[in-house]
Amino acid sequence: MPSKQRKPTLAVWKFASCDGCQLSLLDCEDELLQVAGAVQIANFLEASSAVLPGPYDLSLVEGSITTPHDAERIQAIRKNSRFLVTIGACATAGGIQALRNFADVEEFTRIVYAKPEYIKTLKHSTPISEHVKVDFELRGCPINKGQLLEVISAFLHKRRPNIPRHSVCLECKARDTVCVMVAQGTPCLGPVTQAGCGAICPAYQRGCYGCFGPQENPNTVALSAWWTLLGVGEAAQQRAFRTYNAGARAFSKEAERHG
Ligand code: SF4
Ligand code: SF4
């Protein structure tokens, strides 16, 4: 464990991603000063070019594995990290770039790049947990900054992070939002999506589109049956399960059922 003489070191790493989850950490503003007081930020290129050598006590990893180089780099980071936490839909479920998993990547590179032979890419975009041991996965696209601070605080106090695994529906009830699916017949992925956003979309009369990924034990089959009653076709249901968390097992399995 980290010695009493020094602060624990924090490293933040980026793989295939949009940087939005790292921005959530920068967006912590006042709290970031407290975090910086409690840990030594040893590697966080989005915030500072100063880099301290490892090993690191806590590594936060954003992004998915999409290249052979990434696959090697994550092994080195794991070896150099006491605890490794993945943050966001890309790192925990492959991200929007996991849509390639259902298509022909070589065809994409042929169409997009003038010299596709220079592109070194893997056929699939995969979550970090498919490559190395992960100590905790924090969901969201992007992550909720309050939940991120809870994860860092839990690490500092040597306890398990208190992150709920229940559905967005409970957050609707907690904020007295009338259910858009029941009241308006709007298709909503809230019943199978993990809480964490505060049920923002239903509060604005929109259905949830699942950016926090599957909740614990999601009943996707029952939800799809309900969507069918609402008149949502098979292709639209498949698309709904293939967005930011297309690579999450529960969502990818349900999407296949509608193929
Ligand atoms: S609006 Fe969506 S998330 Fe909210 S209670 Fe209804 S089904 Fe659940
Ligand atoms: S899509 Fe769902 S999980 Fe994402 S912010 Fe909207 S309600 Fe929350």
Coordinates of C-alpha atoms and ligand atoms in Angstrom, one line a residue:
M1 CA 0.0 0.0 0.0
P2 CA 1.1 3.6 -0.4
S3 CA 3.5 4.7 2.4
K4 CA 2.5 7.3 4.9
Q5 CA 5.4 9.5 3.8
R6 CA 4.2 10.2 0.3
K7 CA 0.9 10.9 -1.4
P8 CA -0.5 8.1 -3.6
T9 CA 0.2 8.7 -7.3
L10 CA -2.5 9.0 -9.9
A11 CA -2.0 8.4 -13.6
V12 CA -4.6 9.0 -16.3
W13 CA -4.2 7.1 -19.6
K14 CA -5.9 7.5 -23.0
F15 CA -6.7 4.9 -25.6
A16 CA -9.3 5.1 -28.5
S17 CA -11.7 7.7 -27.2
C18 CA -12.9 11.3 -27.5
D19 CA -11.3 12.6 -24.3
G20 CA -14.7 13.4 -22.8
C21 CA -14.2 11.3 -19.7
Q22 CA -10.8 12.9 -19.0
L23 CA -12.6 16.3 -19.4
S24 CA -15.0 15.2 -16.7
L25 CA -12.0 15.0 -14.3
L26 CA -10.8 18.5 -15.4
D27 CA -14.4 19.7 -15.0
C28 CA -14.3 18.9 -11.3
E29 CA -12.8 22.4 -10.8
D30 CA -12.8 23.0 -7.0
E31 CA -12.9 19.3 -6.2
L32 CA -9.9 18.9 -8.5
L33 CA -7.8 21.0 -6.2
Q34 CA -8.8 18.7 -3.3
V35 CA -7.9 15.7 -5.4
A36 CA -4.6 17.3 -6.3
G37 CA -4.0 17.8 -2.5
A38 CA -4.7 14.2 -1.7
V39 CA -2.9 12.5 -4.6
Q40 CA 0.2 13.3 -6.6
I41 CA -0.9 13.6 -10.3
A42 CA 2.0 11.7 -11.9
N43 CA 0.7 11.3 -15.5
F44 CA -2.2 13.3 -16.9
L45 CA -1.2 14.6 -20.3
E46 CA -4.5 16.4 -20.8
A47 CA -3.7 18.6 -17.7
S48 CA 0.1 18.7 -17.6
S49 CA 3.1 17.7 -19.7
A50 CA 5.0 16.8 -16.5
V51 CA 5.2 13.0 -16.2
L52 CA 6.6 11.1 -13.3
P53 CA 7.9 7.6 -13.7
G54 CA 5.8 4.7 -12.3
P55 CA 4.8 2.5 -10.6
Y56 CA 1.5 4.3 -10.0
D57 CA -0.9 3.7 -7.2
L58 CA -4.1 4.4 -9.2
S59 CA -4.4 4.4 -12.9
L60 CA -7.6 5.7 -14.6
V61 CA -7.9 4.4 -18.1
E62 CA -10.1 6.0 -20.8
G63 CA -10.7 4.5 -24.2
S64 CA -10.9 1.1 -25.9
I65 CA -8.3 -1.2 -27.5
T66 CA -8.3 -0.8 -31.3
T67 CA -4.7 -1.2 -32.5
P68 CA -1.9 -3.8 -31.9
H69 CA 0.1 -1.0 -30.2
D70 CA -2.7 -0.3 -27.8
A71 CA -2.9 -4.0 -26.9
E72 CA 0.8 -3.9 -25.9
R73 CA 0.6 -0.6 -24.1
I74 CA -2.3 -1.6 -21.8
Q75 CA -0.2 -4.6 -20.6
A76 CA 2.7 -2.3 -19.6
I77 CA 0.2 0.1 -17.8
R78 CA -1.3 -2.8 -15.9
K79 CA 2.1 -4.0 -14.8
N80 CA 2.9 -0.4 -13.6
S81 CA -0.4 0.2 -11.7
R82 CA -1.4 -1.0 -8.3
F83 CA -5.1 -0.3 -9.0
L84 CA -6.6 0.1 -12.4
V85 CA -10.0 1.7 -13.0
T86 CA -11.6 2.0 -16.4
I87 CA -13.7 5.1 -17.0
G88 CA -16.4 5.6 -19.6
A89 CA -18.3 3.6 -22.3
C90 CA -15.2 3.2 -24.5
A91 CA -13.0 1.7 -21.8
T92 CA -15.8 -0.5 -20.3
A93 CA -17.7 -1.5 -23.4
G94 CA -15.6 -0.7 -26.5
G95 CA -17.4 2.6 -27.1
I96 CA -19.2 3.8 -30.3
Q97 CA -16.1 2.6 -32.2
A98 CA -17.2 -1.0 -31.3
L99 CA -19.7 -0.6 -34.2
R100 CA -16.8 -1.8 -36.3
N101 CA -17.3 -5.2 -34.6
F102 CA -20.4 -5.8 -36.7
A103 CA -18.9 -4.6 -40.0
D104 CA -15.9 -5.2 -42.3
V105 CA -13.0 -3.0 -41.0
E106 CA -10.9 -3.6 -44.1
E107 CA -13.7 -2.3 -46.2
F108 CA -13.8 0.8 -44.1
T109 CA -10.1 1.5 -44.3
R110 CA -10.2 1.0 -48.1
I111 CA -13.0 3.5 -48.5
V112 CA -11.7 6.1 -46.0
Y113 CA -7.9 6.1 -46.5
A114 CA -5.9 6.8 -49.6
K115 CA -3.2 4.4 -48.4
P116 CA -5.0 1.8 -46.3
E117 CA -1.8 -0.3 -46.2
Y118 CA -0.4 2.1 -43.6
I119 CA -3.4 1.6 -41.3
K120 CA -2.6 -0.9 -38.5
T121 CA -5.9 -1.6 -36.8
L122 CA -7.6 -4.5 -35.1
K123 CA -10.9 -6.0 -36.4
H124 CA -12.6 -5.2 -33.1
S125 CA -12.8 -2.4 -30.6
T126 CA -12.7 -4.1 -27.1
P127 CA -13.0 -3.0 -23.5
I128 CA -9.9 -2.9 -21.4
S129 CA -11.2 -5.8 -19.3
E130 CA -10.8 -8.1 -22.2
H131 CA -7.0 -7.5 -22.1
V132 CA -6.0 -7.0 -18.4
K133 CA -7.4 -7.3 -14.9
V134 CA -9.6 -4.3 -14.1
D135 CA -10.2 -3.4 -10.4
F136 CA -13.3 -1.3 -11.1
E137 CA -15.4 -0.2 -14.1
L138 CA -17.0 3.3 -14.0
R139 CA -19.7 3.6 -16.7
G140 CA -21.1 6.5 -18.7
C141 CA -20.6 8.5 -21.9
P142 CA -19.2 10.6 -20.5
I143 CA -18.8 9.5 -16.8
N144 CA -20.5 11.4 -14.1
K145 CA -17.9 13.6 -12.3
G146 CA -19.5 13.0 -8.9
Q147 CA -19.1 9.3 -9.4
L148 CA -15.5 9.8 -10.5
L149 CA -14.8 11.7 -7.3
E150 CA -16.4 8.8 -5.3
V151 CA -14.1 6.3 -7.0
I152 CA -11.0 8.3 -6.2
S153 CA -12.2 8.9 -2.7
A154 CA -12.9 5.2 -2.2
F155 CA -9.4 4.4 -3.4
L156 CA -7.9 6.9 -1.0
H157 CA -9.9 5.4 1.9
K158 CA -9.3 1.8 0.9
R159 CA -13.0 0.9 0.4
R160 CA -15.2 -0.3 -2.5
P161 CA -16.7 2.6 -4.5
N162 CA -20.4 3.2 -3.7
I163 CA -21.8 3.3 -7.3
P164 CA -25.4 2.1 -7.8
R165 CA -26.0 -0.7 -10.3
H166 CA -29.8 -0.2 -10.5
S167 CA -31.7 1.3 -13.5
V168 CA -32.3 4.8 -14.7
C169 CA -36.0 4.2 -13.8
L170 CA -35.2 4.6 -10.1
E171 CA -33.7 8.0 -10.8
C172 CA -36.9 9.0 -12.6
K173 CA -38.9 8.0 -9.5
A174 CA -36.4 9.8 -7.2
R175 CA -36.8 13.1 -9.1
D176 CA -40.6 12.7 -9.7
T177 CA -40.2 12.5 -13.5
V178 CA -43.3 11.1 -15.1
C179 CA -42.4 8.0 -17.1
V180 CA -42.2 8.9 -20.8
M181 CA -42.8 5.3 -21.9
V182 CA -46.0 4.9 -19.8
A183 CA -47.4 8.4 -20.2
Q184 CA -46.3 9.2 -23.8
G185 CA -45.4 5.9 -25.4
T186 CA -41.9 7.1 -26.0
P187 CA -39.4 4.2 -26.3
C188 CA -36.9 4.4 -23.4
L189 CA -33.9 2.2 -22.5
G190 CA -34.0 3.4 -18.9
P191 CA -35.3 0.1 -17.5
V192 CA -32.1 -1.7 -18.7
T193 CA -29.6 1.1 -18.3
Q194 CA -27.5 1.7 -15.3
A195 CA -28.2 4.8 -13.2
G196 CA -25.7 7.6 -12.8
C197 CA -26.9 10.5 -14.9
G198 CA -29.8 11.6 -12.7
A199 CA -32.3 10.5 -15.5
I200 CA -31.6 13.6 -17.5
C201 CA -33.3 12.6 -20.8
P202 CA -36.7 11.5 -19.4
A203 CA -36.7 14.8 -17.4
Y204 CA -36.8 16.5 -20.8
Q205 CA -39.4 14.1 -22.2
R206 CA -36.9 12.1 -24.2
G207 CA -36.4 8.3 -23.9
C208 CA -33.0 7.2 -22.5
Y209 CA -30.7 5.8 -25.1
G210 CA -28.5 3.9 -22.8
C211 CA -25.3 5.9 -22.5
F212 CA -24.5 4.4 -19.1
G213 CA -24.6 0.9 -20.4
P214 CA -26.5 -2.1 -19.0
Q215 CA -27.6 -2.2 -15.4
E216 CA -27.0 -5.2 -13.3
N217 CA -29.2 -8.1 -14.7
P218 CA -31.0 -6.1 -17.3
N219 CA -34.2 -7.8 -18.7
T220 CA -33.6 -6.6 -22.3
V221 CA -36.0 -9.3 -23.7
A222 CA -39.0 -7.9 -21.7
L223 CA -38.1 -4.3 -22.7
S224 CA -37.9 -5.3 -26.4
A225 CA -41.4 -6.9 -26.1
W226 CA -42.7 -3.6 -24.8
W227 CA -41.0 -1.6 -27.5
T228 CA -42.6 -4.0 -30.1
L229 CA -46.0 -3.1 -28.6
L230 CA -45.1 0.6 -29.0
G231 CA -44.6 -0.1 -32.7
V232 CA -40.8 -0.1 -32.8
G233 CA -39.5 -2.4 -35.6
E234 CA -36.7 -4.9 -35.4
A235 CA -34.1 -2.8 -37.2
A236 CA -34.8 0.2 -34.9
Q237 CA -34.5 -2.0 -31.9
Q238 CA -31.2 -3.4 -33.1
R239 CA -29.9 0.2 -33.6
A240 CA -31.0 1.2 -30.2
F241 CA -28.9 -1.5 -28.6
R242 CA -25.9 -0.6 -30.9
T243 CA -24.8 2.8 -29.8
Y244 CA -22.2 3.9 -27.2
N245 CA -22.3 0.6 -25.4
A246 CA -22.7 -1.7 -28.4
G247 CA -19.9 -4.0 -27.1
A248 CA -21.5 -4.5 -23.7
R249 CA -22.5 -8.1 -23.6
A250 CA -26.1 -7.6 -22.5
F251 CA -26.7 -5.0 -25.2
S252 CA -24.8 -6.8 -28.0
K253 CA -26.7 -10.1 -27.3
E254 CA -30.0 -8.2 -27.5
A255 CA -29.0 -6.5 -30.7
E256 CA -28.2 -9.9 -32.3
R257 CA -31.7 -11.1 -31.5
H258 CA -33.1 -8.3 -33.7
G259 CA -30.7 -9.0 -36.6
Ligands
SF4_1 S1 -39.0 7.4 -18.5 FE1 -37.6 5.7 -19.0 S2 -36.1 5.7 -17.3 FE2 -37.8 6.9 -16.6 S3 -39.2 5.5 -15.5 FE3 -39.9 5.6 -17.6 S4 -38.9 3.8 -18.6 FE4 -37.8 4.3 -16.7
SF4_2 S1 -29.2 8.5 -22.4 FE1 -30.0 7.6 -20.5 S2 -28.2 7.2 -19.3 FE2 -27.6 8.7 -20.9 S3 -27.9 10.7 -20.0 FE3 -29.8 10.2 -21.1 S4 -31.1 9.2 -19.5 FE4 -29.0 9.2 -18.7

